[in-house]
Coordinates of C-alpha atoms and ligand atoms in Angstrom, one line a residue:
X23 CA 68.1 47.9 161.2
X24 CA 65.3 50.2 162.3
X25 CA 67.6 51.9 164.8
X26 CA 70.3 52.4 162.3
X27 CA 67.9 54.0 159.8
X28 CA 66.6 56.5 162.4
X29 CA 70.2 57.3 163.3
X30 CA 71.2 57.9 159.7
X31 CA 68.0 59.9 159.1
X32 CA 68.7 62.1 162.1
X33 CA 72.3 62.6 161.0
X34 CA 71.1 63.5 157.5
X35 CA 68.6 65.9 159.0
X36 CA 71.3 67.5 161.1
X37 CA 73.6 67.9 158.1
X38 CA 70.7 69.5 156.3
X39 CA 70.2 72.0 159.1
X40 CA 73.8 73.0 159.0
X41 CA 73.6 73.4 155.3
X42 CA 70.6 75.6 155.5
X43 CA 72.4 77.7 158.2
X44 CA 75.4 78.1 155.9
X45 CA 73.1 79.1 153.1
X46 CA 71.3 81.7 155.3
X47 CA 74.6 83.1 156.2
X48 CA 75.6 83.4 152.5
X49 CA 72.2 85.0 151.6
X50 CA 73.0 87.7 154.2
X51 CA 76.4 88.1 152.8
X52 CA 75.1 88.3 149.3
X53 CA 72.5 90.9 150.5
X54 CA 75.3 92.8 152.2
X55 CA 77.5 92.8 149.1
X56 CA 74.6 93.8 146.9
X57 CA 73.4 96.6 149.0
X58 CA 76.5 98.0 150.6
X59 CA 78.9 97.3 147.9
X60 CA 76.5 97.7 145.0
X61 CA 78.8 100.1 143.3
X62 CA 81.4 97.5 143.2
X63 CA 79.2 94.7 141.8
X64 CA 76.6 96.5 139.9
X65 CA 78.3 96.4 136.5
X66 CA 78.9 92.7 136.9
X67 CA 75.9 91.1 138.5
X68 CA 72.3 91.4 139.3
X69 CA 71.4 87.8 140.0
X70 CA 73.3 85.2 141.9
X71 CA 73.0 81.6 140.9
X72 CA 74.1 78.5 142.8
X73 CA 76.0 75.7 141.1
X74 CA 76.3 72.3 142.8
X75 CA 78.9 69.6 142.3
X76 CA 78.7 66.2 144.1
X77 CA 81.6 64.9 146.2
X78 CA 81.3 61.2 146.1
X79 CA 81.3 59.2 149.3
X80 CA 83.6 56.2 149.6
X81 CA 81.6 53.0 149.6
X82 CA 82.2 50.7 152.6
X83 CA 84.5 47.8 151.9
X84 CA 83.5 44.1 152.2
X85 CA 86.0 42.3 154.4
X86 CA 86.3 38.5 155.1
X87 CA 86.6 36.8 158.5
X88 CA 90.4 37.2 158.6
X89 CA 90.5 40.8 157.4
X90 CA 91.1 40.1 153.7
X91 CA 89.4 42.8 151.6
X92 CA 87.1 41.4 149.1
X93 CA 85.6 44.6 147.8
X94 CA 87.2 48.0 147.9
X95 CA 87.4 51.3 146.1
X96 CA 89.9 52.9 143.7
X97 CA 90.2 56.6 143.5
X98 CA 89.3 57.8 140.0
X99 CA 88.5 61.2 138.6
X100 CA 85.6 62.9 136.9
X101 CA 86.5 65.6 134.4
X102 CA 84.1 68.4 133.7
X103 CA 84.3 71.8 132.2
X104 CA 82.4 75.0 133.1
X105 CA 82.0 76.8 129.8
X106 CA 81.7 80.3 131.1
X107 CA 85.0 80.0 133.0
X108 CA 87.1 78.8 130.1
X109 CA 89.6 81.3 129.0
X110 CA 91.5 79.4 126.3
X111 CA 89.2 77.0 124.5
X112 CA 91.8 75.6 122.2
X113 CA 94.2 74.8 125.1
X114 CA 91.4 73.0 126.9
X115 CA 90.5 70.9 123.9
X116 CA 94.1 70.1 123.2
X117 CA 94.8 69.1 126.8
X118 CA 91.7 67.0 127.2
X119 CA 91.8 65.2 123.9
X120 CA 95.5 64.4 124.5
X121 CA 95.3 63.3 128.1
X122 CA 92.0 61.4 127.7
X123 CA 93.1 59.9 124.4
X124 CA 89.8 60.9 123.0
X125 CA 88.6 62.1 119.6
X126 CA 89.3 65.9 119.3
X127 CA 86.0 66.6 117.6
X128 CA 84.0 64.9 120.4
X129 CA 85.8 66.8 123.1
X130 CA 85.4 70.1 121.2
X131 CA 81.7 69.5 121.0
X132 CA 81.4 69.3 124.8
X133 CA 83.9 72.1 125.6
X134 CA 82.2 74.6 123.3
X135 CA 78.7 73.7 124.4
X136 CA 77.0 76.5 126.4
X137 CA 75.9 74.8 129.6
X138 CA 76.4 75.5 133.3
X139 CA 78.6 72.4 133.7
X140 CA 79.4 69.6 131.2
X141 CA 80.8 66.2 132.2
X142 CA 83.6 65.2 129.8
X143 CA 84.5 61.8 131.2
X144 CA 84.2 59.8 134.5
X145 CA 86.3 56.8 135.7
X146 CA 89.5 58.5 134.6
X147 CA 92.5 57.1 136.4
X148 CA 94.1 59.2 139.2
X149 CA 97.3 59.7 137.3
X150 CA 95.5 61.1 134.3
X151 CA 93.3 63.3 136.6
X152 CA 96.4 64.7 138.3
X153 CA 98.1 65.4 135.0
X154 CA 95.1 67.3 133.8
X155 CA 95.1 69.3 137.1
X156 CA 98.7 70.2 136.6
X157 CA 97.8 72.2 133.4
X158 CA 95.9 74.6 135.7
X159 CA 93.4 75.5 132.9
X160 CA 90.6 77.8 133.9
X161 CA 87.2 76.2 133.6
X162 CA 88.5 72.6 133.8
X163 CA 87.3 70.8 137.0
X164 CA 88.9 67.5 138.2
X165 CA 86.9 65.9 141.0
X166 CA 87.9 62.8 142.8
X167 CA 85.5 60.0 142.6
X168 CA 85.5 56.3 143.6
X169 CA 85.2 53.2 141.5
X170 CA 84.4 49.8 143.0
X171 CA 87.3 47.5 143.0
X172 CA 87.4 43.7 143.5
X173 CA 90.9 42.6 144.2
X174 CA 90.1 38.9 143.4
X175 CA 88.0 39.7 140.3
X176 CA 85.7 36.7 139.8
X177 CA 86.0 35.2 143.3
X178 CA 82.6 34.8 144.9
X179 CA 81.2 37.0 142.1
X180 CA 77.6 35.9 142.6
X181 CA 77.7 36.4 146.3
X182 CA 79.5 39.7 146.5
X183 CA 77.7 41.3 143.5
X184 CA 78.8 44.6 142.0
X185 CA 77.6 48.2 141.7
X186 CA 76.2 50.3 138.9
X187 CA 77.4 53.7 137.7
X188 CA 75.4 55.4 140.4
X189 CA 77.2 53.5 143.2
X190 CA 74.1 51.4 143.8
X191 CA 74.5 47.7 144.6
X192 CA 73.0 45.5 141.8
X193 CA 73.2 41.9 143.0
X194 CA 74.5 39.9 145.9
X195 CA 75.8 41.5 149.2
X196 CA 76.3 44.8 147.4
X197 CA 72.6 45.0 146.8
X198 CA 71.4 43.4 150.1
X199 CA 73.5 45.7 152.3
X200 CA 73.5 48.7 150.0
X201 CA 72.1 51.0 152.7
X202 CA 75.0 50.2 155.0
X203 CA 77.7 50.4 152.3
X204 CA 76.6 53.4 150.4
X205 CA 77.4 56.4 152.7
X206 CA 76.3 59.9 151.9
X207 CA 77.6 62.0 149.0
X208 CA 78.8 65.5 149.8
X209 CA 78.3 68.7 147.8
X210 CA 80.3 71.6 146.7
X211 CA 78.2 74.7 146.3
X212 CA 79.6 77.7 144.4
X213 CA 77.9 80.9 143.4
X214 CA 77.9 82.5 140.0
X215 CA 76.6 85.7 138.5
X216 CA 74.1 85.6 135.6
X217 CA 76.9 85.1 133.1
X218 CA 78.0 82.0 135.0
X219 CA 81.1 83.5 136.3
X220 CA 82.1 82.3 139.8
X221 CA 81.8 85.0 142.4
X222 CA 85.1 84.2 144.2
X223 CA 84.3 86.6 147.1
X224 CA 81.4 84.3 148.2
X225 CA 83.7 81.4 148.4
X226 CA 82.2 77.9 148.3
X227 CA 80.2 75.8 150.7
X228 CA 81.4 72.2 151.2
X229 CA 79.2 69.6 152.7
X230 CA 81.7 66.8 153.3
X231 CA 80.8 63.3 152.1
X232 CA 80.4 60.5 154.6
X233 CA 82.0 57.2 153.8
X234 CA 79.8 54.1 154.0
X235 CA 80.4 51.5 156.7
X236 CA 82.6 48.4 156.1
X237 CA 80.7 45.1 155.9
X238 CA 82.5 42.2 157.8
X239 CA 81.4 38.8 156.5
X240 CA 81.8 35.2 157.5
X241 CA 83.4 34.3 154.1
X242 CA 86.9 32.9 154.3
X243 CA 89.1 34.1 151.4
X244 CA 91.3 31.0 151.5
X245 CA 88.4 28.5 151.6
X246 CA 86.7 30.5 148.8
X247 CA 89.8 30.4 146.7
X248 CA 90.4 26.7 147.3
X249 CA 86.8 25.6 146.8
X250 CA 86.6 27.7 143.5
X251 CA 89.7 26.0 142.1
X252 CA 88.3 22.6 143.0
X253 CA 85.0 23.4 141.4
X254 CA 86.6 24.5 138.2
X255 CA 88.8 21.4 138.2
X256 CA 85.7 19.3 138.7
X257 CA 83.8 21.0 135.9
X258 CA 86.7 20.4 133.6
X259 CA 87.3 16.8 134.6
X260 CA 83.7 15.9 133.9
X261 CA 82.9 18.4 131.3
X262 CA 80.0 19.5 133.5
X263 CA 77.8 22.5 132.7
X264 CA 78.1 24.0 136.2
X265 CA 79.3 23.1 139.7
X266 CA 78.0 24.5 142.9
X267 CA 79.6 24.3 146.3
X268 CA 78.5 25.6 149.7
X269 CA 80.9 25.4 152.7
X270 CA 79.4 26.4 156.0
X271 CA 79.5 26.0 159.8
X272 CA 76.5 23.7 160.6
X273 CA 76.5 25.0 164.2
X274 CA 75.8 28.7 163.6
X275 CA 75.0 29.0 159.9
X276 CA 78.1 31.0 159.0
X277 CA 78.9 30.6 155.3
X278 CA 82.6 30.2 154.5
X279 CA 82.2 29.9 150.8
X280 CA 79.4 29.8 148.2
X281 CA 80.8 28.8 144.8
X282 CA 78.9 28.9 141.5
X283 CA 81.2 28.1 138.6
X284 CA 81.4 29.5 136.0
X285 CA 81.8 32.7 137.9
X286 CA 82.0 36.1 136.1
X287 CA 84.4 39.0 136.3
X288 CA 83.3 41.6 138.8
X289 CA 85.5 44.3 137.2
X290 CA 83.7 43.7 133.9
X291 CA 80.2 42.4 134.8
X292 CA 78.4 43.5 131.7
X293 CA 80.6 41.8 129.1
X294 CA 79.3 38.5 127.9
X295 CA 81.4 35.7 126.5
X296 CA 82.3 36.2 122.8
X297 CA 79.8 33.6 121.6
X298 CA 76.9 35.8 122.5
X299 CA 78.1 38.8 120.5
X300 CA 75.5 38.4 117.8
X301 CA 72.5 38.3 120.1
X302 CA 69.8 41.0 120.3
X303 CA 70.0 43.4 123.2
X304 CA 67.1 41.7 124.9
X305 CA 68.7 38.3 124.6
X306 CA 72.0 39.7 125.9
X307 CA 70.2 41.1 128.9
X308 CA 68.7 37.7 129.6
X309 CA 72.2 36.1 129.2
X310 CA 73.6 38.6 131.7
X311 CA 71.0 37.8 134.3
X312 CA 71.8 34.1 133.8
X313 CA 75.5 34.8 134.2
X314 CA 74.9 36.7 137.4
X315 CA 72.5 34.2 138.9
X316 CA 73.5 32.7 142.2
X317 CA 72.1 29.2 141.6
X318 CA 73.0 28.0 145.1
X319 CA 70.1 30.1 146.3
X320 CA 68.0 31.0 143.3
X321 CA 67.6 27.6 141.5
X322 CA 66.0 24.4 142.7
X323 CA 67.0 20.9 141.9
X324 CA 65.7 17.4 142.6
X325 CA 67.9 16.3 145.6
X326 CA 67.7 12.5 145.0
X327 CA 69.3 10.3 147.7
X328 CA 70.8 13.0 149.9
X329 CA 67.2 13.5 150.9
X330 CA 67.2 10.1 152.5
X331 CA 68.9 12.0 155.4
X332 CA 65.6 13.9 155.9
X333 CA 63.4 10.7 155.6
X334 CA 65.6 9.0 158.1
X335 CA 65.4 11.9 160.5
X336 CA 61.6 11.8 160.3
X337 CA 61.4 8.1 160.7
X338 CA 63.7 8.1 163.7
X339 CA 61.7 10.9 165.4
X340 CA 58.4 9.1 164.7
X341 CA 60.0 5.9 166.0
X342 CA 58.8 3.9 163.0
X343 CA 62.2 2.2 162.5
X344 CA 65.2 1.0 164.5
X345 CA 68.7 0.6 163.4
X346 CA 68.8 -3.1 163.6
X347 CA 65.4 -3.8 162.0
X348 CA 65.7 -6.3 159.2
X349 CA 64.6 -5.5 155.6
X350 CA 64.8 -7.3 152.4
X351 CA 65.4 -5.7 149.0
X352 CA 64.8 -7.8 145.9
X353 CA 65.5 -4.9 143.5
X354 CA 62.2 -3.2 143.4
X355 CA 59.0 -2.5 145.4
X356 CA 55.4 -2.3 144.1
X357 CA 53.3 0.7 145.4
X358 CA 49.7 0.7 144.2
X359 CA 50.5 -1.2 141.0
X360 CA 53.6 0.9 140.3
X361 CA 56.9 -0.9 140.4
X362 CA 59.7 1.3 141.7
X363 CA 63.2 0.0 141.2
X364 CA 66.1 0.1 143.6
X365 CA 69.3 1.6 142.0
X366 CA 70.7 -1.9 142.4
X367 CA 68.3 -3.8 140.2
X368 CA 69.5 -7.2 141.4
X369 CA 68.5 -6.2 144.9
X370 CA 70.5 -5.7 148.1
X371 CA 69.0 -8.9 149.7
X372 CA 68.8 -9.0 153.5
X373 CA 70.0 -5.9 155.3
X374 CA 69.3 -4.1 158.6
X375 CA 68.4 -0.4 158.5
X376 CA 71.9 0.8 159.1
X377 CA 73.0 -1.1 156.0
X378 CA 70.0 0.1 154.0
X379 CA 71.2 3.7 154.4
X380 CA 74.8 2.7 153.8
X381 CA 73.5 1.0 150.6
X382 CA 71.1 3.9 149.8
X383 CA 68.5 1.2 149.2
X384 CA 65.3 2.8 147.7
X385 CA 62.7 0.2 148.7
X386 CA 63.6 0.6 152.4
X387 CA 63.1 4.3 152.3
X388 CA 59.9 3.9 150.4
X389 CA 58.6 1.7 153.3
X390 CA 59.6 4.3 155.8
X391 CA 57.7 7.0 153.9
X392 CA 54.6 4.7 153.7
X393 CA 54.9 4.0 157.5
X394 CA 55.0 7.7 158.2
X395 CA 52.1 8.6 155.9
X396 CA 51.9 11.8 154.0
X397 CA 50.4 13.9 156.8
X398 CA 53.0 13.0 159.4
X399 CA 55.8 13.2 156.9
X400 CA 54.7 16.7 155.9
X401 CA 54.4 17.7 159.6
X402 CA 58.1 16.8 159.9
X403 CA 58.9 18.9 156.9
X404 CA 57.3 21.8 158.7
X405 CA 59.2 21.0 161.9
X406 CA 62.5 20.8 160.0
X407 CA 61.5 24.1 158.3
X408 CA 62.5 22.9 154.9
X409 CA 59.4 23.9 152.9
X410 CA 60.0 27.7 152.8
X411 CA 63.1 29.8 152.4
X412 CA 66.1 29.6 154.6
X413 CA 66.3 33.4 155.1
X414 CA 69.9 33.6 153.9
X415 CA 71.0 37.2 153.7
X416 CA 71.2 37.4 149.9
X417 CA 68.6 38.6 147.4
X418 CA 66.7 36.2 145.1
X419 CA 66.2 33.1 147.3
X420 CA 63.8 30.5 145.9
X421 CA 61.5 28.4 148.1
X422 CA 61.0 24.6 148.0
X423 CA 58.7 23.3 145.4
X424 CA 56.7 20.5 147.1
X425 CA 53.5 18.6 146.2
X426 CA 50.4 19.9 147.9
X427 CA 49.6 17.5 150.8
X428 CA 46.1 16.7 149.4
X429 CA 47.7 15.5 146.1
X430 CA 50.1 13.1 147.7
X431 CA 49.0 9.5 147.1
X432 CA 51.1 6.4 147.9
X433 CA 53.2 6.7 144.7
X434 CA 54.0 10.4 145.3
X435 CA 54.8 9.6 148.9
X436 CA 57.1 6.8 147.8
X437 CA 59.0 9.0 145.4
X438 CA 59.4 11.8 148.0
X439 CA 60.9 9.3 150.4
X440 CA 64.0 8.8 148.2
X441 CA 64.2 12.4 147.1
X442 CA 62.3 12.5 143.8
X443 CA 59.4 14.4 142.3
X444 CA 60.0 17.7 144.1
X445 CA 62.8 20.4 144.2
X446 CA 64.6 22.5 146.6
X447 CA 67.7 24.9 146.6
X448 CA 71.2 23.8 147.4
X449 CA 71.2 26.3 150.3
X450 CA 68.0 24.7 151.7
X451 CA 69.5 21.3 151.5
X452 CA 72.7 22.3 153.2
X453 CA 70.8 24.2 155.9
X454 CA 68.3 21.5 156.6
X455 CA 71.0 18.8 156.9
X456 CA 73.1 21.2 159.1
X457 CA 70.1 21.7 161.4
X458 CA 69.5 17.9 161.7
X459 CA 73.1 16.8 162.5
X460 CA 74.1 19.8 164.7
X461 CA 72.2 18.5 167.7
X462 CA 68.8 19.5 166.3
X463 CA 68.7 23.3 166.1
X464 CA 67.4 25.1 163.0
X465 CA 70.0 27.7 162.0
X466 CA 69.8 30.6 159.6
X467 CA 72.5 30.5 157.0
X468 CA 74.2 33.9 156.6
X469 CA 77.2 35.9 155.5
X470 CA 77.0 39.3 157.1
X471 CA 78.5 39.5 160.6
X472 CA 78.8 43.2 161.5
X473 CA 79.5 46.7 160.1
X474 CA 82.3 49.0 161.3
X475 CA 83.0 52.6 160.4
X476 CA 86.3 53.8 158.9
X477 CA 87.9 54.1 162.4
X478 CA 87.2 50.4 162.9
X479 CA 84.5 51.0 165.4
X480 CA 81.6 48.6 165.4
X481 CA 78.4 50.2 164.2
X482 CA 75.9 47.3 163.8
X483 CA 76.0 43.6 164.7
X484 CA 73.7 41.3 162.7
X485 CA 72.0 38.7 164.8
X486 CA 70.6 35.4 163.6
X487 CA 68.5 33.7 166.2
X488 CA 68.0 29.9 166.3
X489 CA 64.8 29.0 164.6
X490 CA 63.8 26.2 167.0
X491 CA 64.2 22.5 167.3
X492 CA 64.2 20.2 164.4
X493 CA 64.9 16.8 166.0
X494 CA 65.9 15.6 169.5
X495 CA 69.6 15.4 170.5
X496 CA 69.3 11.7 170.4
X497 CA 68.0 11.5 166.8
X498 CA 70.7 14.0 165.8
X499 CA 73.3 11.8 167.3
X500 CA 71.9 8.7 165.6
X501 CA 71.9 10.5 162.3
X502 CA 75.5 11.5 162.7
X503 CA 76.4 7.8 163.4
X504 CA 74.5 6.5 160.4
X505 CA 76.0 9.1 158.0
X506 CA 79.4 8.3 159.4
X507 CA 78.8 4.6 158.5
X508 CA 77.7 5.7 155.0
X509 CA 81.2 7.2 154.5
X510 CA 83.2 4.7 156.5
X511 CA 81.8 1.6 154.6
X512 CA 78.9 2.5 152.4
X513 CA 78.2 4.4 149.2
X514 CA 80.0 7.5 150.5
X515 CA 83.4 5.8 150.8
X516 CA 85.1 8.3 148.4
X517 CA 84.2 11.1 150.9
X518 CA 86.7 9.8 153.5
X519 CA 89.6 11.9 154.7
X520 CA 92.7 10.4 156.2
X521 CA 92.9 11.2 159.9
X522 CA 89.3 12.5 160.2
X523 CA 85.9 11.1 160.7
X524 CA 83.4 12.3 158.0
X525 CA 79.7 11.8 157.7
X526 CA 77.8 12.2 154.5
X527 CA 75.4 11.0 151.8
X528 CA 75.7 10.8 148.0
X529 CA 73.0 11.4 145.4
X530 CA 72.6 10.9 141.7
X531 CA 69.5 12.5 140.3
X532 CA 68.1 12.9 136.8
X533 CA 67.6 16.3 135.3
X534 CA 64.0 16.9 134.2
X535 CA 62.6 15.9 131.8
X536 CA 63.4 12.4 133.0
X537 CA 65.1 10.2 130.4
X538 CA 66.9 13.2 128.9
X539 CA 70.2 11.5 129.8
X540 CA 71.2 14.5 131.9
X541 CA 72.2 14.0 135.5
X542 CA 73.1 15.8 138.6
X543 CA 75.7 14.2 140.9
X544 CA 76.0 15.5 144.5
X545 CA 77.5 14.8 147.9
X546 CA 76.8 16.4 151.2
X547 CA 79.4 15.8 153.9
X548 CA 80.4 17.1 157.4
X549 CA 83.3 16.7 159.8
X550 CA 84.2 15.7 162.4
X551 CA 81.3 13.2 162.3
X552 CA 80.8 13.3 166.1
X553 CA 80.9 17.1 166.5
X554 CA 80.4 18.7 163.1
X555 CA 82.3 21.9 162.6
X556 CA 82.1 22.2 158.8
X557 CA 79.5 21.0 156.3
X558 CA 79.9 21.1 152.5
X559 CA 77.6 20.3 149.6
X560 CA 78.9 19.9 146.1
X561 CA 76.5 19.6 143.1
X562 CA 77.8 18.7 139.6
X563 CA 75.4 19.6 136.8
X564 CA 75.4 17.4 133.6
X565 CA 78.6 15.5 134.0
X566 CA 79.7 13.6 130.9
X567 CA 80.7 10.0 131.3
X568 CA 80.5 8.7 134.8
X569 CA 77.7 10.6 136.7
X570 CA 77.4 8.8 140.0
X571 CA 77.5 11.1 143.1
X572 CA 79.5 8.6 145.1
X573 CA 82.1 8.3 142.3
X574 CA 82.5 11.9 141.2
X575 CA 81.1 14.3 143.9
X576 CA 82.2 12.6 147.1
X577 CA 86.0 12.9 146.2
X578 CA 85.5 16.6 145.7
X579 CA 84.3 17.1 149.3
X580 CA 87.1 14.7 150.5
X581 CA 89.7 16.8 148.8
X582 CA 88.1 20.0 150.1
X583 CA 88.1 18.7 153.7
X584 CA 91.6 17.3 153.5
X585 CA 92.7 20.9 153.0
X586 CA 90.3 23.0 155.0
X587 CA 90.0 20.9 158.2
X588 CA 93.7 21.4 159.3
X589 CA 93.3 25.1 158.1
X590 CA 90.3 25.5 160.4
X591 CA 92.4 24.2 163.2
X592 CA 90.4 20.9 163.6
X593 CA 92.6 18.3 165.0
X594 CA 93.1 14.8 163.5
X595 CA 91.3 12.2 165.4
X596 CA 92.6 8.8 164.4
Ligands
ZN605 ZN1 68.0 -2.0 147.4

């Protein structure tokens, strides 16, 4: 990053020097013309003025792992007029109002205005621009310009982001990697006399624009497309308010897809749905920010039972439980006079620890939390690095909202143990579980891989170092086995995929305030269970009707895996 900046800075400086040199040369020439050819120019000019026009740089493209272009540029034109050069005002007004299909009066106002250069319209299509050029009208300038273009419109909208009128990235990757993508605008410098008439003898100085570098990302167009369809289908099936999905490589943190439905149109990012038409400008602006919000990284939720993966990891590391230890669940447990129920109110009866996680039995996890104690439990949260941010390379990431250690009494400890009373982001959940089941290495989730220039030469490679150990290899292996059992025969059965071994955990959590009757159903799964190559989390907000994660979220991951495992070249195992 630092090196690249210096490089760009030097380059900019060099171009600057060349520019000054060219200017000096022109000054001499102007001097020469004025002194030695004064008789020729005297009647026309005493002063020379410069006039500048920008030549827009092409913004770097965003390209997926297989070479599919996710963000590109379309050539458009900017039409301007230079008042002093116009010879036939009526012809100019006729031509522009006709070709631009604009109001004649409006055009006339701009054309007749005495200014050095007046912009008539930008973002004009290339065809229209070329047609206006063909009139060859004096004083009409048609400059090529670029408009950002997203071939798949709303696909990965909240991840890619979009650009504003000034070619500046506003959200997502467009904003995060703006300095790499932007490039350097060029300039056309022309000289005019006091009346604004171009002095053709002086010619023009062109400082050529420099295209931005292409950003190569870990996203996979096919996985994005399929996951998005699946998310929309899920939203429709359960009349949910939103569905989030993250698909990533748990070994190195590469994100294949990050879906937030409803997505929005990148070619028209400022237009709100019809129903918000009557809102005030301020409210509209708020709605736009809501529409653009990447909730996978910016919003926190109460994880519920998927968090039992983390409690289990801590308990195994601390050696406070073994897989065959016997427990008994009678439907609830009392912690300091507070009775906390199991989701199965009639109780799970006798069960060993393996079956307790397969059953997602709350009282057993509460006991693990109490055995660990708040201090040690929190030490593991630190070790797993799940209390801060993941460092994902997108703007706007939120951190985990956890109790302060000194405020954690036995009841708080009990609720944390089964995933209640605190919140984290979907990306934090996916990253932490990845880092526990991948052999025990904390990874940095990310999207950017490298930048290349227009010739396809590598300019910069982004590196994401491992963030240290979360759990031992042995604990990681035990976790994979337990989570495989959850899907093979436990509450995660609907996450199974024919021919593949899948590990995972379900969750059903209440939305706050509790008792509002609103739920969040989720499932986090990975495959193959013994050697995880892909991990997916799906979170369904406010499903109507059945709201259990095992019933409605697990099948979504199953369907996703059924399609993407063969696609990723992962062979069937059984
Ligand atoms: Zn139970």
